[in-house]
PDB file of C-alpha atoms in Angstrom:
ATOM      1  CA  MET A1321       0.000   0.000   0.000  1.00 63.00           C
ATOM      2  CA  ASN A1322       1.113   3.573  -0.662  1.00 88.00           C
ATOM      3  CA  ARG A1323       1.997   5.566   2.405  1.00 96.00           C
ATOM      4  CA  PRO A1324       0.018   8.701   3.245  1.00 98.00           C
ATOM      5  CA  VAL A1325       1.555  11.971   2.112  1.00 98.00           C
ATOM      6  CA  LEU A1326       1.649  15.046   4.337  1.00 98.00           C
ATOM      7  CA  VAL A1327       2.307  18.330   2.560  1.00 98.00           C
ATOM      8  CA  ILE A1328       3.840  20.977   4.812  1.00 98.00           C
ATOM      9  CA  GLY A1329       5.451  24.400   4.676  1.00 98.00           C
ATOM     10  CA  ASN A1330       8.805  25.433   6.092  1.00 98.00           C
ATOM     11  CA  LYS A1331       9.575  23.752   9.396  1.00 98.00           C
ATOM     12  CA  ASN A1332      11.006  27.003  10.658  1.00 98.00           C
ATOM     13  CA  TYR A1333       7.818  28.998  10.071  1.00 98.00           C
ATOM     14  CA  SER A1334       4.750  26.828   9.467  1.00 98.00           C
ATOM     15  CA  SER A1335       2.890  26.479  12.754  1.00 98.00           C
ATOM     16  CA  TRP A1336      -0.106  24.869  11.066  1.00 98.00           C
ATOM     17  CA  SER A1337       2.115  22.202   9.487  1.00 98.00           C
ATOM     18  CA  LEU A1338       3.837  21.376  12.775  1.00 98.00           C
ATOM     19  CA  ARG A1339       0.623  20.199  14.437  1.00 98.00           C
ATOM     20  CA  PRO A1340      -0.283  17.140  12.339  1.00 98.00           C
ATOM     21  CA  TRP A1341       3.365  16.365  11.561  1.00 99.00           C
ATOM     22  CA  LEU A1342       4.167  16.200  15.286  1.00 99.00           C
ATOM     23  CA  LEU A1343       1.148  14.027  16.019  1.00 98.00           C
ATOM     24  CA  LEU A1344       1.947  11.555  13.248  1.00 98.00           C
ATOM     25  CA  ARG A1345       5.646  11.367  14.092  1.00 98.00           C
ATOM     26  CA  HIS A1346       5.064  11.052  17.841  1.00 98.00           C
ATOM     27  CA  PHE A1347       2.713   8.100  17.347  1.00 98.00           C
ATOM     28  CA  GLY A1348       4.957   6.421  14.784  1.00 98.00           C
ATOM     29  CA  VAL A1349       2.677   6.757  11.768  1.00 98.00           C
ATOM     30  CA  ASP A1350       4.656   6.030   8.607  1.00 97.00           C
ATOM     31  CA  PHE A1351       4.154   8.812   6.059  1.00 98.00           C
ATOM     32  CA  ASP A1352       5.876  10.588   3.204  1.00 98.00           C
ATOM     33  CA  GLU A1353       6.544  14.290   3.483  1.00 98.00           C
ATOM     34  CA  VAL A1354       6.362  16.965   0.792  1.00 98.00           C
ATOM     35  CA  ARG A1355       7.764  20.313   1.864  1.00 98.00           C
ATOM     36  CA  LEU A1356       6.848  23.447  -0.061  1.00 98.00           C
ATOM     37  CA  ALA A1357       8.746  26.610   0.848  1.00 96.00           C
ATOM     38  CA  LEU A1358       6.366  29.396   1.838  1.00 96.00           C
ATOM     39  CA  ASP A1359       6.200  32.658  -0.135  1.00 92.00           C
ATOM     40  CA  THR A1360       7.948  31.190  -3.173  1.00 94.00           C
ATOM     41  CA  PRO A1361       6.975  30.594  -6.808  1.00 94.00           C
ATOM     42  CA  GLU A1362       7.342  26.859  -6.140  1.00 92.00           C
ATOM     43  CA  PHE A1363       4.649  27.030  -3.494  1.00 96.00           C
ATOM     44  CA  VAL A1364       2.251  28.875  -5.777  1.00 94.00           C
ATOM     45  CA  ALA A1365       2.907  26.459  -8.620  1.00 96.00           C
ATOM     46  CA  GLU A1366       2.586  23.260  -6.577  1.00 95.00           C
ATOM     47  CA  ILE A1367       0.099  23.791  -3.758  1.00 97.00           C
ATOM     48  CA  GLY A1368      -2.985  23.420  -5.973  1.00 95.00           C
ATOM     49  CA  ARG A1369      -2.001  19.808  -6.670  1.00 94.00           C
ATOM     50  CA  HIS A1370      -2.220  18.988  -2.986  1.00 95.00           C
ATOM     51  CA  SER A1371      -4.660  21.331  -1.270  1.00 96.00           C
ATOM     52  CA  PRO A1372      -7.956  22.757  -2.559  1.00 95.00           C
ATOM     53  CA  SER A1373      -7.640  25.583  -0.026  1.00 97.00           C
ATOM     54  CA  GLY A1374      -4.246  26.581  -1.392  1.00 96.00           C
ATOM     55  CA  LYS A1375      -2.747  26.254   2.086  1.00 97.00           C
ATOM     56  CA  VAL A1376      -0.663  23.825   4.120  1.00 98.00           C
ATOM     57  CA  PRO A1377      -0.864  21.351   5.707  1.00 98.00           C
ATOM     58  CA  ALA A1378      -2.667  18.865   3.502  1.00 98.00           C
ATOM     59  CA  LEU A1379      -2.862  15.089   3.785  1.00 98.00           C
ATOM     60  CA  ARG A1380      -3.510  12.537   1.073  1.00 98.00           C
ATOM     61  CA  ASP A1381      -4.251   8.946   2.074  1.00 98.00           C
ATOM     62  CA  GLY A1382      -5.225   6.974  -1.005  1.00 96.00           C
ATOM     63  CA  ASP A1383      -8.275   8.735  -2.392  1.00 96.00           C
ATOM     64  CA  VAL A1384      -8.859  10.693   0.825  1.00 97.00           C
ATOM     65  CA  GLN A1385      -7.735  14.320   0.875  1.00 97.00           C
ATOM     66  CA  VAL A1386      -7.752  16.421   4.066  1.00 98.00           C
ATOM     67  CA  TRP A1387      -6.552  20.034   4.112  1.00 97.00           C
ATOM     68  CA  ASP A1388      -6.824  21.453   7.625  1.00 97.00           C
ATOM     69  CA  SER A1389      -4.513  20.829  10.583  1.00 98.00           C
ATOM     70  CA  LEU A1390      -7.180  19.867  13.114  1.00 98.00           C
ATOM     71  CA  ALA A1391      -9.103  17.843  10.541  1.00 98.00           C
ATOM     72  CA  ILE A1392      -5.910  15.955   9.671  1.00 98.00           C
ATOM     73  CA  CYS A1393      -5.363  15.197  13.367  1.00 98.00           C
ATOM     74  CA  GLU A1394      -8.944  13.944  13.684  1.00 98.00           C
ATOM     75  CA  TYR A1395      -8.536  11.777  10.598  1.00 98.00           C
ATOM     76  CA  ALA A1396      -5.246  10.376  11.868  1.00 98.00           C
ATOM     77  CA  ASN A1397      -6.844   9.610  15.230  1.00 98.00           C
ATOM     78  CA  GLU A1398      -9.511   7.483  13.546  1.00 98.00           C
ATOM     79  CA  ARG A1399      -7.306   5.999  10.848  1.00 98.00           C
ATOM     80  CA  TRP A1400      -4.093   5.109  12.700  1.00 98.00           C
ATOM     81  CA  LEU A1401      -4.178   5.987  16.392  1.00 98.00           C
ATOM     82  CA  GLY A1402      -7.127   3.915  17.531  1.00 98.00           C
ATOM     83  CA  GLY A1403      -8.555   6.895  19.388  1.00 98.00           C
ATOM     84  CA  ARG A1404      -5.384   7.601  21.388  1.00 98.00           C
ATOM     85  CA  GLY A1405      -5.333  11.209  20.218  1.00 98.00           C
ATOM     86  CA  TRP A1406      -8.075  12.190  22.662  1.00 98.00           C
ATOM     87  CA  PRO A1407      -8.628  11.334  26.344  1.00 98.00           C
ATOM     88  CA  THR A1408     -10.746   8.239  26.895  1.00 97.00           C
ATOM     89  CA  ASP A1409     -12.952   9.914  29.505  1.00 97.00           C
ATOM     90  CA  PRO A1410     -15.897  11.704  27.772  1.00 98.00           C
ATOM     91  CA  ARG A1411     -15.688  14.788  30.003  1.00 98.00           C
ATOM     92  CA  GLN A1412     -11.956  15.149  29.471  1.00 98.00           C
ATOM     93  CA  ARG A1413     -12.383  14.518  25.764  1.00 98.00           C
ATOM     94  CA  ALA A1414     -14.895  17.379  25.569  1.00 98.00           C
ATOM     95  CA  LEU A1415     -12.490  19.693  27.410  1.00 98.00           C
ATOM     96  CA  ALA A1416      -9.593  18.703  25.154  1.00 98.00           C
ATOM     97  CA  ARG A1417     -11.670  19.369  22.051  1.00 98.00           C
ATOM     98  CA  ALA A1418     -12.809  22.744  23.401  1.00 98.00           C
ATOM     99  CA  ALA A1419      -9.216  23.782  24.133  1.00 98.00           C
ATOM    100  CA  SER A1420      -8.098  22.579  20.681  1.00 98.00           C
ATOM    101  CA  ALA A1421     -10.896  24.493  18.977  1.00 98.00           C
ATOM    102  CA  GLU A1422     -10.056  27.657  20.929  1.00 98.00           C
ATOM    103  CA  MET A1423      -6.452  27.393  19.757  1.00 98.00           C
ATOM    104  CA  HIS A1424      -7.516  26.592  16.212  1.00 98.00           C
ATOM    105  CA  SER A1425      -9.772  29.612  15.813  1.00 97.00           C
ATOM    106  CA  GLY A1426      -8.511  32.170  18.324  1.00 98.00           C
ATOM    107  CA  PHE A1427      -5.535  34.186  19.537  1.00 98.00           C
ATOM    108  CA  ALA A1428      -5.292  36.404  16.451  1.00 98.00           C
ATOM    109  CA  ALA A1429      -3.075  38.992  18.133  1.00 98.00           C
ATOM    110  CA  LEU A1430      -0.592  36.346  19.237  1.00 98.00           C
ATOM    111  CA  ARG A1431      -0.481  34.859  15.752  1.00 98.00           C
ATOM    112  CA  SER A1432       0.113  38.189  14.017  1.00 96.00           C
ATOM    113  CA  GLN A1433       2.576  39.717  16.460  1.00 97.00           C
ATOM    114  CA  LEU A1434       4.508  36.576  17.453  1.00 98.00           C
ATOM    115  CA  PRO A1435       4.588  34.521  14.240  1.00 98.00           C
ATOM    116  CA  MET A1436       6.347  31.195  14.538  1.00 97.00           C
ATOM    117  CA  ASN A1437      10.065  31.388  13.880  1.00 97.00           C
ATOM    118  CA  SER A1438      11.830  28.347  15.305  1.00 97.00           C
ATOM    119  CA  ARG A1439      15.293  29.840  14.737  1.00 95.00           C
ATOM    120  CA  ARG A1440      14.491  32.985  16.676  1.00 96.00           C
ATOM    121  CA  THR A1441      16.148  33.850  20.007  1.00 95.00           C
ATOM    122  CA  PRO A1442      14.757  36.490  22.370  1.00 95.00           C
ATOM    123  CA  ASP A1443      15.696  40.147  21.821  1.00 93.00           C
ATOM    124  CA  ALA A1444      14.177  43.554  22.555  1.00 90.00           C
ATOM    125  CA  TYR A1445      11.029  42.880  20.531  1.00 93.00           C
ATOM    126  CA  HIS A1446       7.767  43.177  22.419  1.00 92.00           C
ATOM    127  CA  TRP A1447       4.029  43.063  21.740  1.00 96.00           C
ATOM    128  CA  ASP A1448       0.906  45.018  22.585  1.00 97.00           C
ATOM    129  CA  ALA A1449      -1.820  44.529  25.183  1.00 97.00           C
ATOM    130  CA  ALA A1450      -3.992  42.423  22.867  1.00 98.00           C
ATOM    131  CA  ALA A1451      -1.202  39.898  22.332  1.00 98.00           C
ATOM    132  CA  GLN A1452      -0.483  39.904  26.069  1.00 98.00           C
ATOM    133  CA  ARG A1453      -4.127  39.056  26.752  1.00 98.00           C
ATOM    134  CA  ASP A1454      -3.774  36.077  24.405  1.00 98.00           C
ATOM    135  CA  ILE A1455      -0.589  35.026  26.201  1.00 98.00           C
ATOM    136  CA  ASP A1456      -2.264  35.324  29.594  1.00 98.00           C
ATOM    137  CA  ARG A1457      -5.285  33.305  28.469  1.00 98.00           C
ATOM    138  CA  ILE A1458      -3.110  30.520  27.073  1.00 98.00           C
ATOM    139  CA  GLN A1459      -1.053  30.295  30.245  1.00 98.00           C
ATOM    140  CA  ALA A1460      -4.172  30.243  32.405  1.00 98.00           C
ATOM    141  CA  LEU A1461      -5.629  27.459  30.256  1.00 98.00           C
ATOM    142  CA  TRP A1462      -2.420  25.440  30.442  1.00 98.00           C
ATOM    143  CA  ARG A1463      -2.243  25.812  34.221  1.00 97.00           C
ATOM    144  CA  HIS A1464      -5.878  24.884  34.743  1.00 97.00           C
ATOM    145  CA  LEU A1465      -5.863  21.804  32.518  1.00 97.00           C
ATOM    146  CA  ARG A1466      -2.513  20.493  33.660  1.00 96.00           C
ATOM    147  CA  ARG A1467      -3.449  20.854  37.330  1.00 95.00           C
ATOM    148  CA  SER A1468      -7.005  19.566  37.101  1.00 96.00           C
ATOM    149  CA  GLU A1469      -6.770  17.042  34.253  1.00 97.00           C
ATOM    150  CA  GLY A1470      -3.101  16.141  33.823  1.00 89.00           C
ATOM    151  CA  THR A1471      -3.195  13.191  36.264  1.00 89.00           C
ATOM    152  CA  GLY A1472       0.472  13.719  37.048  1.00 89.00           C
ATOM    153  CA  GLY A1473       1.617  13.448  33.434  1.00 95.00           C
ATOM    154  CA  ALA A1474       3.687  15.958  31.507  1.00 97.00           C
ATOM    155  CA  PHE A1475       0.903  17.077  29.161  1.00 98.00           C
ATOM    156  CA  LEU A1476      -2.486  18.735  29.492  1.00 98.00           C
ATOM    157  CA  PHE A1477      -4.356  15.468  29.986  1.00 98.00           C
ATOM    158  CA  GLY A1478      -1.463  13.311  31.108  1.00 97.00           C
ATOM    159  CA  GLU A1479      -0.302  11.694  27.872  1.00 97.00           C
ATOM    160  CA  PHE A1480       0.511  13.565  24.653  1.00 98.00           C
ATOM    161  CA  GLY A1481      -2.463  13.957  22.333  1.00 98.00           C
ATOM    162  CA  ILE A1482      -4.122  16.171  19.750  1.00 99.00           C
ATOM    163  CA  VAL A1483      -4.688  19.052  22.153  1.00 98.00           C
ATOM    164  CA  ASP A1484      -0.941  19.150  22.855  1.00 98.00           C
ATOM    165  CA  ALA A1485      -0.131  19.086  19.143  1.00 98.00           C
ATOM    166  CA  MET A1486      -2.418  22.082  18.704  1.00 98.00           C
ATOM    167  CA  PHE A1487      -0.491  24.079  21.313  1.00 98.00           C
ATOM    168  CA  ALA A1488       2.991  22.930  20.234  1.00 98.00           C
ATOM    169  CA  PRO A1489       3.637  25.967  17.988  1.00 98.00           C
ATOM    170  CA  VAL A1490       2.822  28.253  20.918  1.00 98.00           C
ATOM    171  CA  ALA A1491       5.594  26.607  22.924  1.00 98.00           C
ATOM    172  CA  VAL A1492       7.992  27.458  20.084  1.00 98.00           C
ATOM    173  CA  ARG A1493       6.697  31.027  19.888  1.00 98.00           C
ATOM    174  CA  PHE A1494       7.069  31.578  23.629  1.00 98.00           C
ATOM    175  CA  ASP A1495      10.607  30.201  23.457  1.00 98.00           C
ATOM    176  CA  GLY A1496      11.721  32.379  20.557  1.00 97.00           C
ATOM    177  CA  TYR A1497      10.189  35.635  21.756  1.00 97.00           C
ATOM    178  CA  GLY A1498      11.204  35.223  25.384  1.00 97.00           C
ATOM    179  CA  VAL A1499       7.712  35.095  26.872  1.00 98.00           C
ATOM    180  CA  SER A1500       8.029  34.781  30.632  1.00 96.00           C
ATOM    181  CA  LEU A1501       6.517  31.557  31.975  1.00 97.00           C
ATOM    182  CA  GLU A1502       6.362  30.123  35.450  1.00 91.00           C
ATOM    183  CA  GLY A1503       5.235  26.992  37.211  1.00 93.00           C
ATOM    184  CA  GLU A1504       2.825  24.728  35.374  1.00 96.00           C
ATOM    185  CA  ALA A1505       2.939  26.778  32.169  1.00 97.00           C
ATOM    186  CA  ARG A1506       6.721  26.610  31.914  1.00 98.00           C
ATOM    187  CA  ALA A1507       6.810  22.915  32.781  1.00 97.00           C
ATOM    188  CA  TYR A1508       4.284  22.226  30.040  1.00 98.00           C
ATOM    189  CA  GLN A1509       6.185  24.287  27.492  1.00 98.00           C
ATOM    190  CA  GLN A1510       9.381  22.422  28.322  1.00 98.00           C
ATOM    191  CA  ALA A1511       7.616  19.054  27.997  1.00 98.00           C
ATOM    192  CA  LEU A1512       6.492  19.989  24.487  1.00 98.00           C
ATOM    193  CA  LEU A1513       9.932  21.248  23.478  1.00 98.00           C
ATOM    194  CA  ALA A1514      11.562  18.076  24.838  1.00 98.00           C
ATOM    195  CA  LEU A1515       9.587  15.705  22.629  1.00 98.00           C
ATOM    196  CA  PRO A1516      11.928  13.776  20.295  1.00 98.00           C
ATOM    197  CA  ALA A1517       9.695  14.596  17.339  1.00 98.00           C
ATOM    198  CA  MET A1518       9.849  18.287  18.233  1.00 98.00           C
ATOM    199  CA  HIS A1519      13.649  18.118  18.331  1.00 98.00           C
ATOM    200  CA  GLU A1520      13.606  16.505  14.895  1.00 98.00           C
ATOM    201  CA  TRP A1521      11.328  19.217  13.497  1.00 98.00           C
ATOM    202  CA  ARG A1522      13.354  22.102  14.901  1.00 98.00           C
ATOM    203  CA  GLN A1523      16.690  20.644  13.824  1.00 98.00           C
ATOM    204  CA  ALA A1524      15.378  20.329  10.278  1.00 98.00           C
ATOM    205  CA  GLY A1525      14.035  23.881  10.431  1.00 97.00           C
ATOM    206  CA  ALA A1526      17.425  25.186  11.515  1.00 96.00           C
ATOM    207  CA  GLN A1527      18.935  23.742   8.336  1.00 96.00           C
ATOM    208  CA  GLU A1528      16.471  25.454   6.014  1.00 97.00           C
ATOM    209  CA  THR A1529      17.954  28.220   3.897  1.00 95.00           C
ATOM    210  CA  GLU A1530      14.758  30.074   3.000  1.00 94.00           C
ATOM    211  CA  ARG A1531      13.846  33.300   4.791  1.00 93.00           C
ATOM    212  CA  VAL A1532      10.469  34.988   5.241  1.00 93.00           C
ATOM    213  CA  ALA A1533      11.394  38.641   5.558  1.00 90.00           C
ATOM    214  CA  ALA A1534       8.228  39.768   7.331  1.00 90.00           C
ATOM    215  CA  THR A1535       8.817  37.229  10.101  1.00 94.00           C
ATOM    216  CA  ASP A1536      12.579  37.441  10.381  1.00 92.00           C
ATOM    217  CA  GLY A1537      12.385  41.242  10.403  1.00 88.00           C
ATOM    218  CA  LEU A1538      10.515  41.507  13.713  1.00 86.00           C
ATOM    219  CA  ILE A1539      13.332  43.043  15.734  1.00 70.00           C
ATOM    220  CA  ARG A1540      12.007  46.333  17.120  1.00 61.00           C
ATOM    221  CA  PRO A1541       9.984  46.760  20.297  1.00 57.00           C
ATOM    222  CA  PHE A1542       6.254  47.077  19.612  1.00 57.00           C
TER     223      PHE A1542
END
């Protein structure tokens, strides 16, 4: 049988691509990877072959095509993970889905002002009050879920799952922009960054030669 194909953007910049890639790699799903460099003629020329939305990530599994990060994670959970992507308890599963959906659709200020840049190291750059409200909400959510639902594990509901994959790019953002974290929030961020699959992703991103000027150019205080 042909292996599924996951189409992604740059590992240094593509937060949406990281989510399903991390989930698949963490759970040992065997897949082929197609990387299209963002903001390039190659991307424009090739993306239509893989994604009807014209965006990454996109997954092809035989005649099945899925083109959204959360939808890909849901498909993978049913197709390969045997349901391990979500907590087994119905109440916890509902909470995990709510947190994933909030991340999927919210935090616009954080996304625009702290775009993912895995190579970035903290400097004098800062952000406005709207982005800080997003940061505060995320940290509060992490603390609440890890304390109340984590059952002593490293992740939000104990074991790594879809909800953690959804927040993985935020851990990278907080690391690169020097967002101050304490206690449960910092421990959770460090657990995400310590995943072997995350190390693999970031090492590959560090070797990429492409640059996105709008992201790499964020050097001045807000």
